[in-house]
Amino acid sequence: MPHDPTHPSAALTPHTPLARVHLATEQTPPAMLRAVPLEPHEIPPGVQYVTLPDGRVTLAYTHPTHTEPEPVSSASQPVPAWAKTTALLAPTVGLGITGAGIGLHYAAPGLIAMAHALWATVALIAAGTLPLLLLRARRRATPHITHHTHVTANGLFGRASNTINH
């Protein structure tokens, strides 16, 4: 097979990567395959050039042997919305609790007086309704008796008449 320096395979050396393979159409039998090297931007992540034991260089999936530390980014990250909400809510809740405590401090004497007034009202209602309840219970407990007064009758066989008092 004559050597053609203008042919694309003439620039290939034993260490040229063989990634794209296609059938050669001129002067080579169909069993011979030619490779077209990949550009660096065409290599997918996780794939590297490796040298096989027989000296050929090819692309293969590899496991990383060491991990490179990620570069420290000096650009600041945006603050998440939940952090903003929490930061705004914390002082609001704290001030609300403080205000409630101060309000109860100033209102305590009035609240105590109102509590005493409510207990006095309850005692007054109880003192006023207790006799009424006892009287009503007493009336139900005693049988109803009708008293007849001024019974009069005229003659031996006269009809009797009377006055009824309840």
Backbone as a printed PyTorch tensor [residue, N CA C, xyz], in Angstrom:
tensor([[[   0.8570,   -1.1440,    0.0000],
         [   0.0000,    0.0000,    0.0000],
         [   0.9120,    1.2160,    0.0000]],

        [[   0.7650,    2.1080,   -0.9910],
         [   1.6440,    3.2730,   -1.0730],
         [   1.2610,    4.3110,   -0.0280]],

        [[   2.2550,    5.0500,    0.4250],
         [   2.0480,    6.0790,    1.4440],
         [   1.6880,    7.3910,    0.7710]],

        [[   0.5240,    7.9640,    1.1320],
         [   0.0550,    9.2240,    0.5500],
         [   0.1140,   10.2900,    1.6410]],

        [[   1.0160,   11.3080,    1.5550],
         [   1.1110,   12.3090,    2.6020],
         [  -0.0880,   13.2450,    2.6780]],

        [[  -0.9140,   13.3220,    1.6560],
         [  -2.0810,   14.2130,    1.6970],
         [  -3.3030,   13.5240,    2.2900]],

        [[  -3.1970,   12.2290,    2.4840],
         [  -4.3300,   11.4770,    3.0200],
         [  -4.5010,   11.8100,    4.5020]],

        [[  -5.7800,   11.9020,    5.0200],
         [  -5.9890,   12.2730,    6.4310],
         [  -5.3360,   11.3170,    7.4130]],

        [[  -5.1560,   10.0720,    7.0640],
         [  -4.5490,    9.1260,    7.9900],
         [  -3.0420,    9.2880,    8.0560]],

        [[  -2.4530,   10.0830,    7.1620],
         [  -0.9990,   10.2610,    7.1730],
         [  -0.5600,   11.0550,    8.3980]],

        [[  -1.4120,   11.9130,    8.9450],
         [  -1.0470,   12.7170,   10.1060],
         [  -1.1840,   11.9340,   11.4060]],

        [[  -1.7910,   10.7660,   11.3540],
         [  -1.9760,    9.9710,   12.5590],
         [  -0.6720,    9.3380,   12.9910]],

        [[  -0.3780,    9.3840,   14.2460],
         [   0.7870,    8.7240,   14.8290],
         [   0.2820,    7.6120,   15.7290]],

        [[   1.1600,    6.7790,   16.2510],
         [   0.6820,    5.7120,   17.1470],
         [  -0.0050,    6.2460,   18.3940]],

        [[   0.2680,    7.5090,   18.7550],
         [  -0.3380,    8.0640,   19.9620],
         [  -1.5160,    8.9730,   19.6720]],

        [[  -1.9960,    9.0600,   18.4520],
         [  -3.1560,    9.8730,   18.1180],
         [  -4.4070,    9.1510,   18.6250]],

        [[  -5.3420,    9.8610,   19.3070],
         [  -6.5480,    9.1890,   19.8060],
         [  -7.4150,    8.6620,   18.6830]],

        [[  -7.9090,    7.4900,   18.8910],
         [  -8.7690,    6.8470,   17.8950],
         [ -10.1710,    6.7700,   18.4590]],

        [[ -10.9740,    7.7700,   18.1920],
         [ -12.3020,    7.7840,   18.7900],
         [ -13.3780,    7.5800,   17.7470]],

        [[ -13.3660,    8.3670,   16.6910],
         [ -14.3610,    8.1780,   15.6340],
         [ -13.7850,    7.2240,   14.5950]],

        [[ -14.5440,    6.2390,   14.3190],
         [ -14.0650,    5.2280,   13.3790],
         [ -15.0340,    5.1850,   12.2110]],

        [[ -14.5070,    5.1780,   11.0060],
         [ -15.3520,    5.0170,    9.8230],
         [ -14.6050,    4.1490,    8.8210]],

        [[ -15.3320,    3.6120,    7.9190],
         [ -14.7270,    2.7450,    6.9070],
         [ -14.0090,    3.5960,    5.8620]],

        [[ -12.8420,    3.2200,    5.5190],
         [ -12.1090,    3.9200,    4.4630],
         [ -12.6020,    3.3830,    3.1210]],

        [[ -12.7560,    4.2690,    2.1950],
         [ -13.3080,    3.8460,    0.9090],
         [ -12.2410,    3.6770,   -0.1610]],

        [[ -11.1000,    4.3620,   -0.0620],
         [ -10.1060,    4.2280,   -1.1200],
         [  -8.8740,    3.4850,   -0.6180]],

        [[  -8.4130,    2.5280,   -1.3550],
         [  -7.1660,    1.7870,   -1.2190],
         [  -7.0440,    1.0220,    0.0880]],

        [[  -8.0760,    0.8060,    0.8200],
         [  -7.9730,   -0.0020,    2.0300],
         [  -9.0560,   -1.0540,    2.0070]],

        [[  -8.7430,   -2.2320,    2.4680],
         [  -9.7740,   -3.2710,    2.5050],
         [ -10.8320,   -2.8960,    3.5610]],

        [[ -12.0510,   -3.4510,    3.4700],
         [ -13.1170,   -3.1100,    4.4080],
         [ -12.7820,   -3.4910,    5.8460]],

        [[ -11.8630,   -4.3940,    6.0990],
         [ -11.5360,   -4.7870,    7.4650],
         [ -10.7230,   -3.7080,    8.1760]],

        [[ -10.0420,   -2.8350,    7.4570],
         [  -9.2320,   -1.7840,    8.0530],
         [ -10.1440,   -0.5920,    8.3760]],

        [[ -10.0390,   -0.0630,    9.5610],
         [ -10.8590,    1.0610,    9.9880],
         [  -9.9560,    2.2510,   10.2360]],

        [[ -10.4370,    3.4520,    9.8980],
         [  -9.6980,    4.6690,   10.1760],
         [ -10.3920,    5.4200,   11.2920]],

        [[  -9.6310,    6.1460,   12.0850],
         [ -10.1780,    6.8940,   13.2000],
         [ -10.0290,    8.3830,   12.9520]],

        [[ -11.0480,    9.1210,   13.3930],
         [ -11.0060,   10.5760,   13.3410],
         [ -10.9730,   11.0460,   14.7890]],

        [[  -9.9380,   11.7660,   15.2120],
         [  -9.8550,   12.1640,   16.6180],
         [ -10.9580,   13.1380,   16.9990]],

        [[ -11.3610,   13.0650,   18.2710],
         [ -12.3750,   13.9750,   18.7990],
         [ -11.7100,   15.2710,   19.2230]],

        [[ -12.4440,   16.3390,   19.0700],
         [ -11.9820,   17.6240,   19.5920],
         [ -12.1720,   17.6060,   21.1140]],

        [[ -11.4080,   18.3800,   21.8800],
         [ -11.5400,   18.3660,   23.3400],
         [ -12.9350,   18.7600,   23.8170]],

        [[ -13.6200,   19.6580,   23.1280],
         [ -14.9590,   20.0590,   23.5710],
         [ -15.9970,   18.9980,   23.2620]],

        [[ -15.6510,   17.9940,   22.4360],
         [ -16.6060,   16.9340,   22.0990],
         [ -16.5610,   15.7640,   23.0810]],

        [[ -15.5710,   15.7280,   23.9470],
         [ -15.4330,   14.6030,   24.8770],
         [ -16.4420,   14.7840,   26.0100]],

        [[ -17.2940,   13.7700,   26.2500],
         [ -18.2910,   13.8890,   27.3220],
         [ -17.6260,   13.8290,   28.6950]],

        [[ -18.3150,   14.3010,   29.7330],
         [ -17.7370,   14.2470,   31.0750],
         [ -17.5780,   12.8040,   31.5460]],

        [[ -16.5150,   12.5480,   32.2700],
         [ -16.2430,   11.2070,   32.7760],
         [ -15.4800,   10.3440,   31.7950]],

        [[ -15.1380,   10.8840,   30.6460],
         [ -14.4030,   10.1390,   29.6280],
         [ -13.0370,   10.7950,   29.4770]],

        [[ -11.9890,    9.9570,   29.3730],
         [ -10.6210,   10.4690,   29.2250],
         [  -9.8760,    9.6370,   28.1960]],

        [[  -8.7800,   10.1840,   27.6900],
         [  -7.8740,    9.4170,   26.8300],
         [  -7.0460,    8.5050,   27.7120]],

        [[  -6.9630,    7.2220,   27.3420],
         [  -6.1540,    6.2570,   28.0820],
         [  -5.2440,    5.5210,   27.1040]],

        [[  -4.1070,    5.0850,   27.6060],
         [  -3.1650,    4.3000,   26.8040],
         [  -3.3260,    2.8440,   27.1940]],

        [[  -3.6240,    2.0140,   26.2230],
         [  -3.8060,    0.5840,   26.4620],
         [  -2.4480,   -0.0880,   26.5790]],

        [[  -2.3970,   -1.3200,   27.1380],
         [  -1.1060,   -2.0100,   27.2870],
         [  -0.3600,   -2.2240,   25.9700]],

        [[  -1.0970,   -2.3370,   24.8540],
         [  -0.4090,   -2.5360,   23.5670],
         [   0.0600,   -1.2180,   22.9560]],

        [[  -0.1560,   -0.0770,   23.6550],
         [   0.3490,    1.2040,   23.1980],
         [  -0.6720,    2.0690,   22.4970]],

        [[  -1.8610,    1.5420,   22.2320],
         [  -2.8660,    2.3530,   21.5600],
         [  -3.4770,    3.3360,   22.5630]],

        [[  -3.8490,    4.5110,   22.0540],
         [  -4.5020,    5.5230,   22.8660],
         [  -5.9590,    5.5690,   22.4430]],

        [[  -6.8680,    5.5000,   23.4180],
         [  -8.2970,    5.4990,   23.1120],
         [  -9.0520,    6.2280,   24.2220]],

        [[ -10.3160,    6.4930,   23.9660],
         [ -11.1800,    7.1100,   24.9690],
         [ -11.8240,    6.0080,   25.8010]],

        [[ -11.9400,    6.2550,   27.0990],
         [ -12.5690,    5.2730,   27.9770],
         [ -13.1820,    5.9970,   29.1650]],

        [[ -14.2080,    5.3620,   29.7310],
         [ -14.7780,    5.8710,   30.9780],
         [ -13.8000,    5.5480,   32.0970]],

        [[ -13.5140,    6.5130,   32.9270],
         [ -12.5460,    6.3010,   34.0030],
         [ -13.1500,    6.7140,   35.3260]],

        [[ -12.5980,    6.1610,   36.3910],
         [ -12.9640,    6.5670,   37.7400],
         [ -11.9190,    7.5700,   38.1960]],

        [[ -12.3440,    8.6400,   38.8190],
         [ -11.3450,    9.6210,   39.2670],
         [ -10.4570,    9.0250,   40.3560]],

        [[  -9.1510,    9.2290,   40.2310],
         [  -8.2120,    8.6990,   41.2170],
         [  -8.1010,    9.6110,   42.4180]],

        [[  -8.2900,   10.8810,   42.2340],
         [  -8.2690,   11.8300,   43.3390],
         [  -9.2850,   12.9240,   43.0520]],

        [[  -9.7900,   13.4520,   44.1040],
         [ -10.7750,   14.5190,   43.9350],
         [ -10.0870,   15.8530,   44.1090]],

        [[ -10.3170,   16.7050,   43.1810],
         [  -9.7510,   18.0420,   43.2690],
         [ -10.6700,   18.8960,   44.1310]],

        [[ -10.0880,   19.6970,   45.0150],
         [ -10.9530,   20.5640,   45.8240],
         [ -11.6370,   21.5900,   44.9310]],

        [[ -12.9070,   21.8000,   45.2290],
         [ -13.6480,   22.7780,   44.4390],
         [ -13.1290,   24.1750,   44.7400]],

        [[ -13.0040,   24.9740,   43.7200],
         [ -12.5080,   26.3270,   43.9710],
         [ -13.5090,   27.1060,   44.8270]],

        [[ -12.9670,   27.8750,   45.7500],
         [ -13.8030,   28.6710,   46.6300],
         [ -14.3220,   29.8610,   45.8440]],

        [[ -15.6210,   29.9830,   45.8070],
         [ -16.2400,   31.0690,   45.0540],
         [ -16.3220,   32.3090,   45.9370]],

        [[ -15.8100,   33.3950,   45.4160],
         [ -15.8690,   34.6320,   46.1890],
         [ -17.1720,   35.3870,   45.9450]],

        [[ -17.9360,   34.9510,   44.9560],
         [ -19.2130,   35.6120,   44.6770],
         [ -20.2200,   35.2320,   45.7540]],

        [[ -20.9610,   36.1910,   46.2350],
         [ -21.9310,   35.9250,   47.2880],
         [ -23.1830,   35.2810,   46.6990]],

        [[ -23.7570,   34.3860,   47.4740],
         [ -24.9730,   33.7010,   47.0650],
         [ -26.1820,   34.5290,   47.4890]],

        [[ -27.2820,   34.4620,   46.7390],
         [ -28.4780,   35.2110,   47.1600],
         [ -29.0780,   34.5990,   48.4200]],

        [[ -29.6890,   35.4350,   49.2260],
         [ -30.2970,   34.9880,   50.4850],
         [ -31.6350,   34.3310,   50.1560]],

        [[ -31.8790,   33.1020,   50.6580],
         [ -33.1500,   32.4350,   50.3640],
         [ -34.3320,   33.1920,   50.9780]],

        [[ -35.4960,   33.0000,   50.3870],
         [ -36.7020,   33.7050,   50.8300],
         [ -37.0950,   33.3050,   52.2520]],

        [[ -36.9230,   32.0240,   52.6050],
         [ -37.3040,   31.5880,   53.9570],
         [ -36.4270,   32.2640,   55.0020]],

        [[ -35.1650,   32.5190,   54.6760],
         [ -34.2810,   33.1770,   55.6320],
         [ -34.6910,   34.6350,   55.8300]],

        [[ -35.1040,   35.2810,   54.7460],
         [ -35.5720,   36.6700,   54.8680],
         [ -36.8310,   36.7290,   55.7230]],

        [[ -37.7480,   35.8080,   55.4660],
         [ -39.0050,   35.7940,   56.2240],
         [ -38.7400,   35.5690,   57.7030]],

        [[ -37.8650,   34.6090,   58.0110],
         [ -37.5540,   34.3280,   59.4120],
         [ -36.8710,   35.5160,   60.0760]],

        [[ -35.9680,   36.1500,   59.3460],
         [ -35.2560,   37.2910,   59.9090],
         [ -36.2060,   38.4560,   60.1910]],

        [[ -37.2170,   38.6260,   59.3720],
         [ -38.1780,   39.7030,   59.6050],
         [ -39.2130,   39.3320,   60.6650]],

        [[ -39.5060,   38.0520,   60.7870],
         [ -40.5430,   37.6110,   61.7080],
         [ -40.0470,   37.5610,   63.1540]],

        [[ -38.7880,   37.2430,   63.3710],
         [ -38.2530,   37.0800,   64.7380],
         [ -38.3840,   38.3530,   65.5700]],

        [[ -37.9450,   39.5120,   65.1060],
         [ -38.1100,   40.6990,   65.9520],
         [ -39.5670,   41.1060,   66.1130]],

        [[ -40.3810,   40.8360,   65.1200],
         [ -41.7970,   41.1880,   65.2180],
         [ -42.4680,   40.3930,   66.3290]],

        [[ -42.2080,   39.1020,   66.3700],
         [ -42.7950,   38.2520,   67.4180],
         [ -42.2470,   38.6580,   68.7840]],

        [[ -40.9580,   38.9200,   68.8530],
         [ -40.3580,   39.3310,   70.1290],
         [ -40.9400,   40.6350,   70.6400]],

        [[ -41.1080,   41.6080,   69.7530],
         [ -41.6930,   42.8860,   70.1760],
         [ -43.1580,   42.7280,   70.5650]],

        [[ -43.8740,   41.8420,   69.9000],
         [ -45.2760,   41.5950,   70.2560],
         [ -45.4060,   41.0020,   71.6440]],

        [[ -44.5430,   40.0480,   71.9750],
         [ -44.5830,   39.4400,   73.3070],
         [ -44.1910,   40.4730,   74.3640]],

        [[ -43.1990,   41.2910,   74.0460],
         [ -42.7830,   42.3330,   74.9920],
         [ -43.9120,   43.3280,   75.2260]],

        [[ -44.5780,   43.7430,   74.1550],
         [ -45.7030,   44.6740,   74.2950],
         [ -46.8310,   44.0910,   75.1150]],

        [[ -47.1180,   42.7990,   74.9230],
         [ -48.1690,   42.1570,   75.7140],
         [ -47.7930,   42.1200,   77.1930]],

        [[ -46.5370,   41.8440,   77.4860],
         [ -46.0960,   41.8290,   78.8850],
         [ -46.2030,   43.2000,   79.5350]],

        [[ -45.8090,   44.2390,   78.8040],
         [ -45.9130,   45.5970,   79.3510],
         [ -47.3800,   45.9720,   79.5550]],

        [[ -48.2330,   45.6070,   78.5970],
         [ -49.6600,   45.9040,   78.7340],
         [ -50.2800,   45.2140,   79.9360]],

        [[ -49.9230,   43.9540,   80.1710],
         [ -50.4420,   43.2510,   81.3480],
         [ -49.9170,   43.8680,   82.6390]],

        [[ -48.6820,   44.3610,   82.6040],
         [ -48.1200,   45.0070,   83.7890],
         [ -48.9450,   46.2400,   84.1790]],

        [[ -49.2890,   47.0510,   83.1870],
         [ -50.0710,   48.2630,   83.4810],
         [ -51.5410,   47.9500,   83.7410]],

        [[ -52.0480,   46.8690,   83.1720],
         [ -53.4610,   46.5450,   83.3350],
         [ -53.7420,   45.6810,   84.5510]],

        [[ -52.7210,   45.1600,   85.2150],
         [ -52.9170,   44.2280,   86.3260],
         [ -53.7850,   44.7960,   87.4450]],

        [[ -53.5540,   46.0420,   87.9230],
         [ -54.4340,   46.5410,   88.9870],
         [ -55.8940,   46.6260,   88.5480]],

        [[ -56.1290,   47.0550,   87.3380],
         [ -57.5020,   47.1200,   86.8340],
         [ -58.1220,   45.7510,   86.6800]],

        [[ -57.3210,   44.7790,   86.2130],
         [ -57.8330,   43.4150,   86.0630],
         [ -58.1690,   42.8030,   87.4230]],

        [[ -57.3520,   43.0910,   88.4330],
         [ -57.6430,   42.5820,   89.7810],
         [ -58.9280,   43.2060,   90.3100]],

        [[ -59.0960,   44.5110,   90.0880],
         [ -60.3190,   45.1850,   90.5440],
         [ -61.5450,   44.6270,   89.8220]],

        [[ -61.4040,   44.3720,   88.5110],
         [ -62.5270,   43.8020,   87.7650],
         [ -62.8570,   42.4050,   88.2660]],

        [[ -61.8450,   41.6290,   88.6280],
         [ -62.0950,   40.2920,   89.1480],
         [ -62.8590,   40.3660,   90.4690]],

        [[ -62.4610,   41.3270,   91.3480],
         [ -63.1890,   41.5040,   92.6100],
         [ -64.6330,   41.9450,   92.3620]],

        [[ -64.8210,   42.8180,   91.3780],
         [ -66.1730,   43.2890,   91.0670],
         [ -67.0320,   42.1560,   90.5160]],

        [[ -66.4490,   41.3170,   89.7010],
         [ -67.2120,   40.1840,   89.1680],
         [ -67.5950,   39.2180,   90.2780]],

        [[ -66.6850,   38.9540,   91.2260],
         [ -67.0270,   38.0670,   92.3370],
         [ -68.1070,   38.6890,   93.2270]],

        [[ -68.0600,   39.9960,   93.4020],
         [ -69.1020,   40.6690,   94.1860],
         [ -70.4460,   40.5670,   93.4820]],

        [[ -70.4530,   40.6970,   92.1520],
         [ -71.6980,   40.5600,   91.3830],
         [ -72.2450,   39.1490,   91.4970]],

        [[ -71.3760,   38.1690,   91.4280],
         [ -71.8140,   36.7740,   91.5730],
         [ -72.4030,   36.5590,   92.9620]],

        [[ -71.7790,   37.1180,   93.9990],
         [ -72.2960,   36.9780,   95.3610],
         [ -73.6430,   37.6730,   95.5200]],

        [[ -73.8110,   38.8390,   94.9040],
         [ -75.0820,   39.5730,   94.9690],
         [ -76.1950,   38.7960,   94.2830]],

        [[ -75.8840,   38.2470,   93.1250],
         [ -76.8970,   37.4580,   92.4090],
         [ -77.2680,   36.2290,   93.2270]],

        [[ -76.2630,   35.5880,   93.8100],
         [ -76.5400,   34.3980,   94.6250],
         [ -77.3570,   34.7620,   95.8560]],

        [[ -77.0500,   35.8860,   96.4950],
         [ -77.7900,   36.2980,   97.6940],
         [ -79.2270,   36.6830,   97.3520]],

        [[ -79.4490,   37.2180,   96.1550],
         [ -80.8090,   37.6220,   95.7830],
         [ -81.6540,   36.4690,   95.2980]],

        [[ -81.0740,   35.5100,   94.6500],
         [ -81.8640,   34.4100,   94.0910],
         [ -82.0080,   33.2420,   95.0430]],

        [[ -81.1640,   33.1270,   96.0080],
         [ -81.2560,   31.9930,   96.9270],
         [ -82.5580,   32.0060,   97.7320]],

        [[ -82.9760,   33.1410,   98.3080],
         [ -84.2600,   33.1250,   99.0230],
         [ -85.4410,   32.8150,   98.1040]],

        [[ -85.3810,   33.3120,   96.8740],
         [ -86.4750,   33.0270,   95.9370],
         [ -86.5330,   31.5460,   95.6060]],

        [[ -85.3960,   30.9440,   95.4380],
         [ -85.3660,   29.5080,   95.1470],
         [ -85.8630,   28.6970,   96.3420]],

        [[ -85.4850,   29.0930,   97.5330],
         [ -85.9440,   28.3660,   98.7240],
         [ -87.4510,   28.5070,   98.8970]],

        [[ -87.9920,   29.6990,   98.6400],
         [ -89.4280,   29.9170,   98.7710],
         [ -90.1880,   29.0760,   97.7560]],

        [[ -89.6860,   29.0590,   96.5690],
         [ -90.3470,   28.2680,   95.5190],
         [ -90.3030,   26.7800,   95.8810]],

        [[ -89.1870,   26.3120,   96.3630],
         [ -89.0670,   24.8990,   96.7490],
         [ -89.9920,   24.5830,   97.9160]],

        [[ -90.1790,   25.5320,   98.8260],
         [ -91.0510,   25.3240,   99.9760],
         [ -92.5010,   25.2310,   99.5450]],

        [[ -92.8750,   26.0600,   98.5810],
         [ -94.2610,   26.0170,   98.0850],
         [ -94.5550,   24.6830,   97.4040]],

        [[ -93.5770,   24.1550,   96.7010],
         [ -93.8170,   22.8770,   96.0240],
         [ -93.8590,   21.7190,   97.0320]],

        [[ -93.1510,   21.8600,   98.1030],
         [ -93.0840,   20.7710,   99.0750],
         [ -94.3710,   20.6720,   99.9030]],

        [[ -95.0250,   21.7930,  100.1680],
         [ -96.2460,   21.7550,  100.9780],
         [ -97.4500,   21.5160,  100.0880]],

        [[ -98.4020,   20.6530,  100.5400],
         [ -99.6020,   20.4070,   99.7150],
         [-100.5070,   21.6400,   99.7100]],

        [[-101.2280,   21.7770,   98.6480],
         [-102.1180,   22.9250,   98.5110],
         [-103.4030,   22.6660,   99.3310]],

        [[-103.6570,   23.4960,  100.3090],
         [-104.8280,   23.3290,  101.1920],
         [-105.7670,   24.5000,  100.9530]],

        [[-107.0040,   24.1760,  100.7730],
         [-108.0080,   25.2020,  100.5880],
         [-108.7220,   25.4450,  101.9160]],

        [[-108.8000,   26.7060,  102.3330],
         [-109.4660,   27.0750,  103.5900],
         [-110.8460,   27.6410,  103.2710]],

        [[-111.8640,   27.0530,  103.8460],
         [-113.2270,   27.5540,  103.6710],
         [-113.6050,   28.3570,  104.9120]],

        [[-114.0460,   29.5500,  104.6680],
         [-114.5040,   30.3840,  105.7920],
         [-115.9130,   30.9050,  105.4990]],

        [[-116.5760,   31.3310,  106.5390],
         [-117.9290,   31.8720,  106.4370],
         [-118.9010,   30.9090,  105.7690]],

        [[-118.9520,   29.7340,  106.2720],
         [-119.9250,   28.7710,  105.7660],
         [-121.2710,   29.0700,  106.4450]],

        [[-122.2720,   29.2490,  105.6250],
         [-123.6030,   29.5500,  106.1740],
         [-124.6440,   28.6380,  105.5460]],

        [[-125.6750,   28.3380,  106.3220],
         [-126.7850,   27.5420,  105.8070],
         [-128.0800,   28.0460,  106.4430]],

        [[-129.1550,   28.2030,  105.6850],
         [-130.4380,   28.6930,  106.2010],
         [-131.4100,   27.5070,  106.3460]],

        [[-131.8890,   27.3390,  107.4900],
         [-132.8920,   26.3020,  107.7370],
         [-132.2700,   24.9390,  107.8950]],

        [[-133.2020,   23.9640,  108.1820],
         [-132.7240,   22.6140,  108.4350],
         [-132.2380,   21.9570,  107.1620]],

        [[-132.8970,   22.1500,  106.1160],
         [-132.4700,   21.5330,  104.8630],
         [-132.0260,   22.5860,  103.8530]],

        [[-131.5380,   23.6870,  104.3120],
         [-131.1210,   24.7550,  103.4100],
         [-129.7560,   24.4630,  102.7620]],

        [[-129.5860,   25.1530,  101.7080],
         [-128.3370,   24.9730,  100.9870],
         [-127.2270,   25.7670,  101.6740]],

        [[-126.0050,   25.1710,  101.7320],
         [-124.8960,   25.8420,  102.3910],
         [-124.1290,   26.6780,  101.3740]],

        [[-123.5940,   27.8130,  101.7870],
         [-122.7540,   28.6740,  100.9420],
         [-121.5230,   29.0480,  101.7520]],

        [[-120.4370,   29.3680,  101.0780],
         [-119.2270,   29.7110,  101.8140],
         [-118.3350,   30.6700,  101.0110]],

        [[-117.2650,   31.1230,  101.6370],
         [-116.2530,   31.9410,  100.9950],
         [-114.9500,   31.1410,  100.9890]],

        [[-114.2920,   31.0640,   99.8410],
         [-113.0470,   30.2770,   99.7010],
         [-111.8610,   31.2280,   99.7170]],

        [[-110.8780,   30.9630,  100.5760],
         [-109.6200,   31.7370,  100.6540],
         [-108.4630,   30.7910,  100.3510]],

        [[-107.6070,   31.2310,   99.4540],
         [-106.4260,   30.4040,   99.1370],
         [-105.2420,   30.9050,   99.9250]]])
